[in-house]
């Protein structure tokens, strides 16, 4: 009998942390809606990896680290443009913890990002200047994963850059549209990000289509 080989699939749960929830320091509207989608999908995957934004206090992506700056300002960090944020996801604080509703027993690996004081890391794979890997790509390759699905926060930052890197690394990629939400510093940023991900060759699917 012939067997059809199915792709090995991983679910990537991006930054499902308290500080990005509606009650958190850097609130994403309806951010908590991604939790039940993640919980529902996770058991159906061969491998589940979750990322945590994990900044040291005084991180240079924080407006509070630049005198005279407020959240939303742009600065130059190691030659790249950087949006400044309110303090968020500081290592070992409650704001950096996963939302309490997230079913962590489904998670096979956690990768931390944004840990270097001077450089931000939107992608769960590499920091923003692509100098350092979080190790996620090695974990996925060791598991024989060829296809990744993304849920989490935020559509227009960390989900976007994770998905773009996943495509560059050669994975086939799907973004679960009802499992992501955007910061929307400008209205419509989330829709633009979905479009950008589609143009980079990722599929946009609903959780029912997974
Ligand atoms: C994020 C802004 C700053 C994200 C992280 O998880 O999308 N956004 N740090
Ligand atoms: Zn951050």
XYZ file of N, CA and C and ligand atoms in Angstrom:
640
model
N 0.837 -1.183 0.000
C 0.000 0.000 0.000
C 0.884 1.250 0.000
N 0.478 2.221 -0.779
C 1.276 3.447 -0.825
C 0.784 4.435 0.220
N 1.739 5.057 0.853
C 1.356 6.050 1.854
C 1.668 7.437 1.332
N 0.756 8.333 1.583
C 1.010 9.719 1.201
C 1.789 10.368 2.332
N 2.940 10.914 2.020
C 3.731 11.580 3.063
C 3.166 12.967 3.318
N 2.874 13.216 4.574
C 2.346 14.515 4.928
C 3.492 15.384 5.448
N 3.412 16.677 5.142
C 4.441 17.603 5.634
C 4.447 17.591 7.157
N 5.619 17.725 7.743
C 5.682 17.880 9.216
C 5.404 19.348 9.524
N 4.408 19.553 10.374
C 3.934 20.923 10.593
C 4.215 21.411 12.016
N 4.641 22.665 12.086
C 4.849 23.289 13.402
C 3.916 24.485 13.553
N 3.409 24.653 14.764
C 2.667 25.869 15.111
C 3.625 26.801 15.841
N 3.714 28.048 15.383
C 4.519 29.057 16.072
C 3.568 30.011 16.782
N 3.671 30.048 18.104
C 2.829 30.954 18.906
C 3.701 32.147 19.284
N 3.421 33.287 18.663
C 4.291 34.445 18.805
C 3.838 35.353 19.953
N 4.686 35.536 20.918
C 4.553 36.569 21.954
C 3.158 36.668 22.595
N 2.606 35.534 23.006
C 1.276 35.511 23.650
C 1.435 35.879 25.123
N 1.943 37.079 25.362
C 2.379 37.522 26.697
C 1.468 38.608 27.253
N 1.424 38.674 28.580
C 0.514 39.613 29.258
C 0.649 41.053 28.784
N 1.876 41.526 28.576
C 2.028 42.938 28.207
C 1.407 43.295 26.859
N 1.129 42.297 26.018
C 0.490 42.576 24.729
C -1.020 42.354 24.764
N -1.531 41.996 25.924
C -2.971 41.771 26.075
C -3.662 43.118 26.333
N -4.974 43.181 26.162
C -5.671 44.466 26.358
C -5.412 45.097 27.724
N -5.044 44.291 28.710
C -4.778 44.808 30.062
C -3.294 45.075 30.294
N -2.461 44.920 29.274
C -1.007 44.983 29.460
C -0.400 46.345 29.165
N 0.927 46.402 29.258
C 1.659 47.662 29.096
C 1.631 48.168 27.662
N 1.656 47.242 26.708
C 1.671 47.606 25.284
C 0.480 46.903 24.637
N -0.712 47.407 24.935
C -1.917 46.643 24.632
C -2.211 46.505 23.140
N -2.595 45.314 22.769
C -3.064 45.015 21.415
C -4.560 44.748 21.535
N -5.369 45.480 20.765
C -6.819 45.303 20.839
C -7.174 43.849 20.532
N -7.999 43.252 21.384
C -8.422 41.843 21.239
C -7.249 40.868 21.260
N -6.127 41.295 21.812
C -4.960 40.414 21.821
C -5.231 39.076 22.478
N -6.136 39.090 23.456
C -6.430 37.838 24.167
C -7.221 36.837 23.321
N -7.759 37.301 22.195
C -8.518 36.396 21.323
C -7.614 35.338 20.688
N -6.317 35.587 20.648
C -5.411 34.614 20.002
C -5.205 33.373 20.878
N -5.501 33.505 22.167
C -5.203 32.416 23.098
C -6.026 31.166 22.801
N -7.348 31.380 22.610
C -8.156 30.175 22.382
C -7.867 29.552 21.027
N -7.457 30.359 20.058
C -7.092 29.799 18.748
C -5.822 28.953 18.896
N -4.850 29.482 19.633
C -3.600 28.739 19.861
C -3.890 27.423 20.588
N -4.717 27.496 21.632
C -5.026 26.288 22.414
C -5.745 25.233 21.581
N -6.622 25.705 20.705
C -7.408 24.780 19.888
C -6.530 24.099 18.836
N -5.593 24.868 18.268
C -4.774 24.330 17.171
C -3.595 23.484 17.649
N -3.010 23.860 18.768
C -1.732 23.253 19.179
C -1.718 21.716 19.168
N -2.761 21.048 19.702
C -2.703 19.576 19.744
C -2.680 18.929 18.369
N -3.006 19.700 17.342
C -3.071 19.120 15.993
C -1.751 19.245 15.234
N -0.718 19.742 15.897
C 0.565 19.946 15.215
C 1.620 18.944 15.687
N 2.593 18.696 14.802
C 3.691 17.793 15.144
C 4.628 18.429 16.160
N 4.670 19.752 16.139
C 5.618 20.459 16.996
C 5.060 21.851 17.270
N 5.230 22.323 18.501
C 4.730 23.650 18.861
C 5.855 24.439 19.510
N 6.158 25.605 18.942
C 7.167 26.493 19.535
C 6.511 27.828 19.861
N 6.862 28.368 20.999
C 6.325 29.666 21.405
C 7.483 30.629 21.624
N 7.290 31.881 21.210
C 8.331 32.890 21.461
C 7.899 33.804 22.589
N 8.899 34.338 23.256
C 8.664 35.345 24.299
C 9.563 36.542 24.032
N 8.943 37.723 23.938
C 9.698 38.961 23.895
C 10.283 39.099 25.308
N 11.593 39.301 25.416
C 12.256 39.085 26.716
C 13.371 40.105 26.880
N 12.949 41.341 27.205
C 13.902 42.453 27.227
C 14.524 42.667 28.603
N 15.813 43.013 28.620
C 16.382 43.490 29.886
C 15.807 44.880 30.193
N 15.723 45.233 31.486
C 15.302 46.592 31.854
C 16.228 47.575 31.164
N 15.673 48.705 30.719
C 16.492 49.714 30.047
C 16.805 49.388 28.596
N 16.059 48.440 28.025
C 16.293 48.052 26.618
C 16.182 49.276 25.703
N 17.014 49.297 24.673
C 17.059 50.489 23.812
C 15.853 50.615 22.868
N 14.940 49.651 22.886
C 13.685 49.834 22.138
C 12.647 50.574 22.988
N 12.999 50.872 24.236
C 12.069 51.571 25.129
C 12.280 53.087 25.015
N 11.199 53.834 24.880
C 11.290 55.297 24.840
C 11.971 55.823 26.106
N 11.732 55.139 27.225
C 12.283 55.592 28.510
C 13.813 55.522 28.546
N 14.423 54.831 27.578
C 15.882 54.737 27.528
C 16.509 55.854 26.710
N 15.685 56.731 26.133
C 16.191 57.823 25.296
C 15.617 59.133 25.819
N 16.513 60.023 26.293
C 15.979 61.222 26.917
C 15.252 62.072 25.878
N 14.120 62.596 26.285
C 13.327 63.450 25.412
C 12.463 62.713 24.409
N 12.471 61.383 24.439
C 11.676 60.613 23.469
C 10.415 60.052 24.116
N 9.391 59.887 23.303
C 8.165 59.240 23.763
C 7.856 58.051 22.857
N 7.003 57.166 23.359
C 6.621 55.981 22.570
C 6.059 56.420 21.220
N 6.457 55.722 20.193
C 6.023 56.068 18.845
C 7.085 56.833 18.067
N 8.050 57.465 18.775
C 9.153 58.142 18.085
C 10.036 57.126 17.374
N 10.762 57.621 16.363
C 11.717 56.767 15.658
C 13.131 57.199 16.035
N 14.004 56.251 16.234
C 15.426 56.565 16.443
C 16.262 55.642 15.560
N 17.561 55.925 15.524
C 18.502 55.070 14.821
C 19.162 54.142 15.823
N 19.038 52.833 15.613
C 19.719 51.853 16.483
C 20.615 50.999 15.607
N 21.898 51.016 15.876
C 22.872 50.276 15.054
C 22.552 50.391 13.562
N 22.335 51.656 13.156
C 22.159 51.909 11.728
C 20.788 51.585 11.166
N 19.879 51.113 12.023
C 18.535 50.796 11.512
C 17.489 51.638 12.231
N 16.415 51.917 11.544
C 15.323 52.675 12.155
C 14.599 51.798 13.169
N 14.295 52.408 14.299
C 13.645 51.660 15.382
C 12.492 52.486 15.943
N 11.310 51.910 15.992
C 10.195 52.546 16.701
C 10.442 52.388 18.188
N 10.151 53.410 18.943
C 10.288 53.306 20.402
C 8.945 52.925 21.029
N 9.038 52.050 22.019
C 7.847 51.505 22.667
C 7.841 51.881 24.147
N 6.686 51.755 24.770
C 6.654 51.843 26.231
C 7.403 50.616 26.763
N 7.862 50.695 28.005
C 8.527 49.543 28.614
C 7.574 48.343 28.565
N 8.085 47.190 28.133
C 7.225 46.012 28.034
C 8.074 44.744 28.090
N 7.463 43.665 28.502
C 8.084 42.327 28.480
C 9.490 42.335 29.063
N 9.615 42.913 30.243
C 10.897 42.919 30.937
C 11.089 41.543 31.592
N 12.249 40.985 31.360
C 12.582 39.623 31.809
C 12.120 39.356 33.233
N 11.465 38.210 33.416
C 11.034 37.744 34.734
C 10.008 38.630 35.445
N 9.320 39.482 34.683
C 8.211 40.239 35.280
C 6.894 39.595 34.821
N 5.790 39.859 35.552
C 4.502 39.272 35.156
C 4.103 39.650 33.723
N 4.469 40.850 33.304
C 4.114 41.278 31.953
C 4.753 40.432 30.864
N 5.863 39.802 31.185
C 6.572 38.973 30.201
C 6.078 37.531 30.197
N 5.236 37.187 31.178
C 4.715 35.810 31.240
C 3.680 35.582 30.160
N 3.541 34.330 29.779
C 2.454 33.978 28.872
C 1.125 34.298 29.540
N 0.128 34.636 28.733
C -1.242 34.786 29.219
C -1.602 33.514 30.001
N -2.254 33.701 31.134
C -2.508 32.551 32.019
C -3.406 31.507 31.374
N -4.142 31.884 30.341
C -5.022 30.930 29.666
C -4.322 30.080 28.623
N -3.077 30.405 28.322
C -2.373 29.643 27.288
C -2.029 28.260 27.817
N -2.382 27.252 27.055
C -2.158 25.856 27.463
C -0.686 25.511 27.199
N 0.159 25.701 28.222
C 1.600 25.547 27.994
C 2.036 24.084 27.868
N 1.177 23.169 28.288
C 1.546 21.749 28.173
C 1.672 21.310 26.709
N 1.085 22.074 25.796
C 1.194 21.740 24.367
C 2.496 22.231 23.747
N 3.229 23.069 24.481
C 4.384 23.753 23.886
C 5.649 22.908 24.052
N 6.307 22.620 22.925
C 7.525 21.800 22.958
C 8.769 22.625 23.232
N 8.784 23.874 22.769
C 9.984 24.702 22.962
C 9.589 26.159 23.077
N 10.331 26.877 23.920
C 10.133 28.323 24.063
C 11.420 29.005 23.631
N 11.320 29.984 22.748
C 12.509 30.768 22.397
C 12.298 32.207 22.866
N 13.384 32.774 23.382
C 13.320 34.139 23.889
C 14.049 35.056 22.921
N 13.532 36.267 22.776
C 14.103 37.205 21.803
C 14.088 38.613 22.369
N 14.933 39.479 21.775
C 15.019 40.856 22.261
C 15.820 40.949 23.541
N 16.680 39.967 23.768
C 17.425 39.887 25.030
C 18.684 40.756 25.036
N 19.174 41.147 23.856
C 20.342 42.031 23.809
C 19.904 43.471 24.061
N 20.607 44.131 24.968
C 20.248 45.485 25.382
C 20.066 46.459 24.226
N 20.893 46.329 23.199
C 20.956 47.375 22.180
C 20.253 47.097 20.874
N 19.652 45.916 20.729
C 19.039 45.608 19.431
C 17.695 44.908 19.640
N 16.708 45.309 18.863
C 15.393 44.690 19.005
C 15.322 43.418 18.163
N 14.319 42.625 18.413
C 14.150 41.371 17.686
C 12.667 41.127 17.486
N 12.144 41.578 16.360
C 10.728 41.316 16.096
C 10.528 39.862 15.692
N 11.447 39.348 14.883
C 11.318 37.969 14.405
C 11.678 36.985 15.512
N 10.979 35.866 15.543
C 11.319 34.795 16.495
C 12.536 34.007 16.034
N 13.059 34.310 14.829
C 14.235 33.602 14.308
C 15.542 34.364 14.535
N 15.527 35.668 14.213
C 16.766 36.464 14.253
C 16.478 37.841 14.834
N 17.509 38.492 15.376
C 17.319 39.872 15.794
C 17.251 40.771 14.554
N 16.904 42.046 14.789
C 16.560 42.915 13.658
C 17.703 43.185 12.692
N 18.953 42.991 13.118
C 20.037 43.139 12.135
C 20.559 41.771 11.653
N 19.796 40.731 11.969
C 20.121 39.369 11.527
C 21.498 38.902 11.995
N 21.976 39.452 13.109
C 23.293 39.074 13.617
C 23.208 37.824 14.490
N 22.072 37.638 15.174
C 21.987 36.539 16.111
C 20.716 35.721 15.912
N 20.891 34.402 15.929
C 19.752 33.490 15.805
C 19.237 33.139 17.194
N 17.941 32.953 17.303
C 17.366 32.515 18.586
C 17.481 31.006 18.767
N 17.858 30.304 17.688
C 17.917 28.847 17.741
C 16.660 28.174 17.207
N 15.636 28.978 16.899
C 14.368 28.391 16.449
C 14.535 27.591 15.159
N 15.319 28.120 14.226
C 15.452 27.408 12.949
C 16.102 26.035 13.152
N 17.049 25.942 14.059
C 17.708 24.651 14.322
C 16.722 23.657 14.936
N 15.883 24.149 15.859
C 14.878 23.285 16.477
C 13.928 22.729 15.419
N 13.471 23.593 14.529
C 12.507 23.169 13.510
C 13.137 22.184 12.541
N 14.385 22.453 12.151
C 15.042 21.558 11.193
C 15.326 20.197 11.814
N 15.716 20.208 13.081
C 15.967 18.941 13.783
C 14.705 18.083 13.850
N 13.559 18.746 13.909
C 12.274 18.031 13.962
C 11.751 17.672 12.576
N 12.492 18.062 11.548
C 12.041 17.761 10.189
C 10.837 18.563 9.730
N 10.637 19.696 10.351
C 9.484 20.552 10.010
C 9.709 21.212 8.648
N 8.673 21.161 7.810
C 8.760 21.836 6.507
C 7.719 22.939 6.372
N 6.715 22.892 7.240
C 5.602 23.822 7.117
C 5.332 24.460 8.477
N 5.240 25.793 8.523
C 4.933 26.447 9.792
C 3.664 27.283 9.678
N 2.902 27.308 10.756
C 1.690 28.101 10.879
C 1.920 29.100 11.999
N 1.533 30.356 11.777
C 1.780 31.395 12.772
C 0.485 31.910 13.379
N 0.495 32.003 14.711
C -0.560 32.707 15.456
C 0.139 33.607 16.468
N -0.584 34.569 17.044
C -0.005 35.369 18.123
C 0.009 36.859 17.832
N 0.958 37.535 18.479
C 0.987 39.000 18.492
C 2.390 39.512 18.175
N 2.533 40.583 17.513
C 1.445 41.311 16.890
C 1.568 41.164 15.372
N 0.429 41.139 14.696
C 0.404 40.920 13.245
C 1.404 41.800 12.503
N 1.466 43.087 12.908
C 2.238 44.074 12.143
C 3.687 44.208 12.614
N 4.105 43.439 13.615
C 5.514 43.464 14.050
C 6.075 42.047 14.154
N 5.866 41.420 15.269
C 6.580 40.153 15.485
C 6.055 39.010 14.628
N 4.754 38.969 14.375
C 4.244 37.931 13.468
C 4.785 38.194 12.062
N 4.700 39.438 11.623
C 5.170 39.801 10.283
C 6.623 39.391 10.055
N 7.510 39.805 10.958
C 8.941 39.548 10.724
C 9.283 38.067 10.905
N 8.557 37.377 11.760
C 8.762 35.933 11.896
C 8.380 35.214 10.605
N 7.251 35.614 10.057
C 6.763 34.978 8.824
C 7.700 35.277 7.644
N 8.163 36.520 7.542
C 9.073 36.863 6.434
C 10.370 36.055 6.548
N 10.887 35.913 7.768
C 12.102 35.102 7.955
C 11.837 33.628 7.641
N 10.685 33.124 8.062
C 10.363 31.718 7.799
C 10.334 31.449 6.298
N 9.798 32.380 5.532
C 9.786 32.228 4.068
C 11.214 32.236 3.530
N 12.028 33.205 4.007
C 13.421 33.286 3.539
C 14.188 32.016 3.878
N 13.819 31.375 4.976
C 14.503 30.150 5.400
C 13.991 28.929 4.647
N 12.965 29.113 3.818
C 12.516 28.034 2.952
C 11.336 27.223 3.469
N 10.736 27.632 4.578
C 9.556 26.919 5.069
C 8.338 27.326 4.244
N 7.398 26.411 4.093
C 6.114 26.897 3.613
C 5.365 27.418 4.831
N 4.651 28.504 4.625
C 4.144 29.276 5.759
C 2.671 29.607 5.568
N 1.917 29.464 6.655
C 0.537 29.940 6.683
C 0.347 30.807 7.925
N -0.393 31.888 7.755
C -0.742 32.768 8.872
C -2.213 32.517 9.174
N -2.521 32.263 10.436
C -3.908 31.986 10.817
C -4.580 33.323 11.146
N -5.450 33.772 10.240
C -5.940 35.156 10.312
C -6.736 35.450 11.586
N -7.494 34.489 12.088
C -8.260 34.747 13.311
C -7.417 34.502 14.567
N -6.183 34.078 14.382
C -5.288 33.816 15.514
C -4.211 34.867 15.671
N -4.357 35.987 14.980
C -3.390 37.086 15.097
C -4.139 38.408 15.291
N -3.497 39.359 15.935
C -4.050 40.715 16.074
C -2.905 41.713 15.977
N -3.214 42.941 15.514
C -2.170 43.945 15.278
C -2.142 45.071 16.295
N -0.962 45.694 16.426
C -0.816 46.879 17.280
C -1.525 48.070 16.635
N -1.408 48.172 15.298
C -2.036 49.261 14.545
C -1.669 50.650 15.057
N -0.357 50.928 15.102
C 0.090 52.296 15.395
C -0.576 53.240 14.401
N -0.661 52.818 13.160
C -1.495 53.492 12.165
C -2.608 52.521 11.785
N -3.839 53.064 11.664
C -4.977 52.201 11.320
C -4.665 51.414 10.052
N -4.973 50.136 10.059
C -4.785 49.317 8.866
C -3.423 48.672 8.744
N -2.534 48.923 9.697
C -1.205 48.287 9.647
C -1.311 46.757 9.627
N -2.308 46.221 10.340
C -2.436 44.757 10.375
C -2.794 44.199 8.993
N -3.686 44.903 8.285
C -4.082 44.435 6.950
C -2.925 44.554 5.972
N -2.153 45.649 6.116
C -0.967 45.813 5.261
C 0.035 44.700 5.502
N 0.185 44.333 6.768
C 1.134 43.267 7.117
C 0.679 41.933 6.514
N -0.617 41.653 6.593
C -1.131 40.407 5.999
C -0.848 40.382 4.500
N -1.014 41.553 3.870
C -0.750 41.654 2.443
C 0.723 41.406 2.130
N 1.573 41.982 2.970
C 3.024 41.802 2.798
C 3.419 40.328 2.956
N 2.784 39.663 3.913
C 3.087 38.238 4.137
C 2.600 37.397 2.967
N 1.441 37.760 2.441
C 0.904 37.053 1.274
C 1.848 37.223 0.087
N 2.319 38.453 -0.121
C 3.220 38.730 -1.250
C 4.546 37.996 -1.112
N 4.920 37.690 0.134
C 6.173 36.950 0.364
C 5.961 35.448 0.210
N 4.746 35.053 -0.165
C 4.503 33.641 -0.474
C 3.900 32.841 0.657
N 3.366 33.517 1.677
C 2.687 32.738 2.713
C 1.184 32.740 2.451
N 0.549 31.673 2.888
C -0.902 31.586 2.755
C -1.547 32.230 3.968
N -2.718 32.840 3.770
C -3.489 33.352 4.891
C -4.691 32.423 5.008
N -4.827 31.767 6.156
C -5.903 30.792 6.326
C -6.684 31.117 7.608
N -7.881 30.584 7.729
C -8.593 30.695 8.988
C -8.307 29.432 9.808
N -8.564 29.489 11.110
C -8.263 28.324 11.941
C -9.086 27.109 11.497
N -10.246 27.352 10.908
C -11.071 26.238 10.420
C -10.436 25.544 9.219
N -9.582 26.266 8.513
C -8.951 25.688 7.312
C -7.632 24.965 7.628
N -7.202 25.034 8.890
C -5.913 24.428 9.225
C -6.001 22.910 9.153
C 6.310 43.423 19.624
C 6.584 45.685 19.643
C 7.669 45.568 20.485
C 5.530 42.239 19.124
C 7.398 43.277 20.454
O 5.524 41.190 19.796
O 4.893 42.363 18.049
N 5.924 44.618 19.205
N 8.061 44.362 20.884
Zn 9.576 44.197 22.400
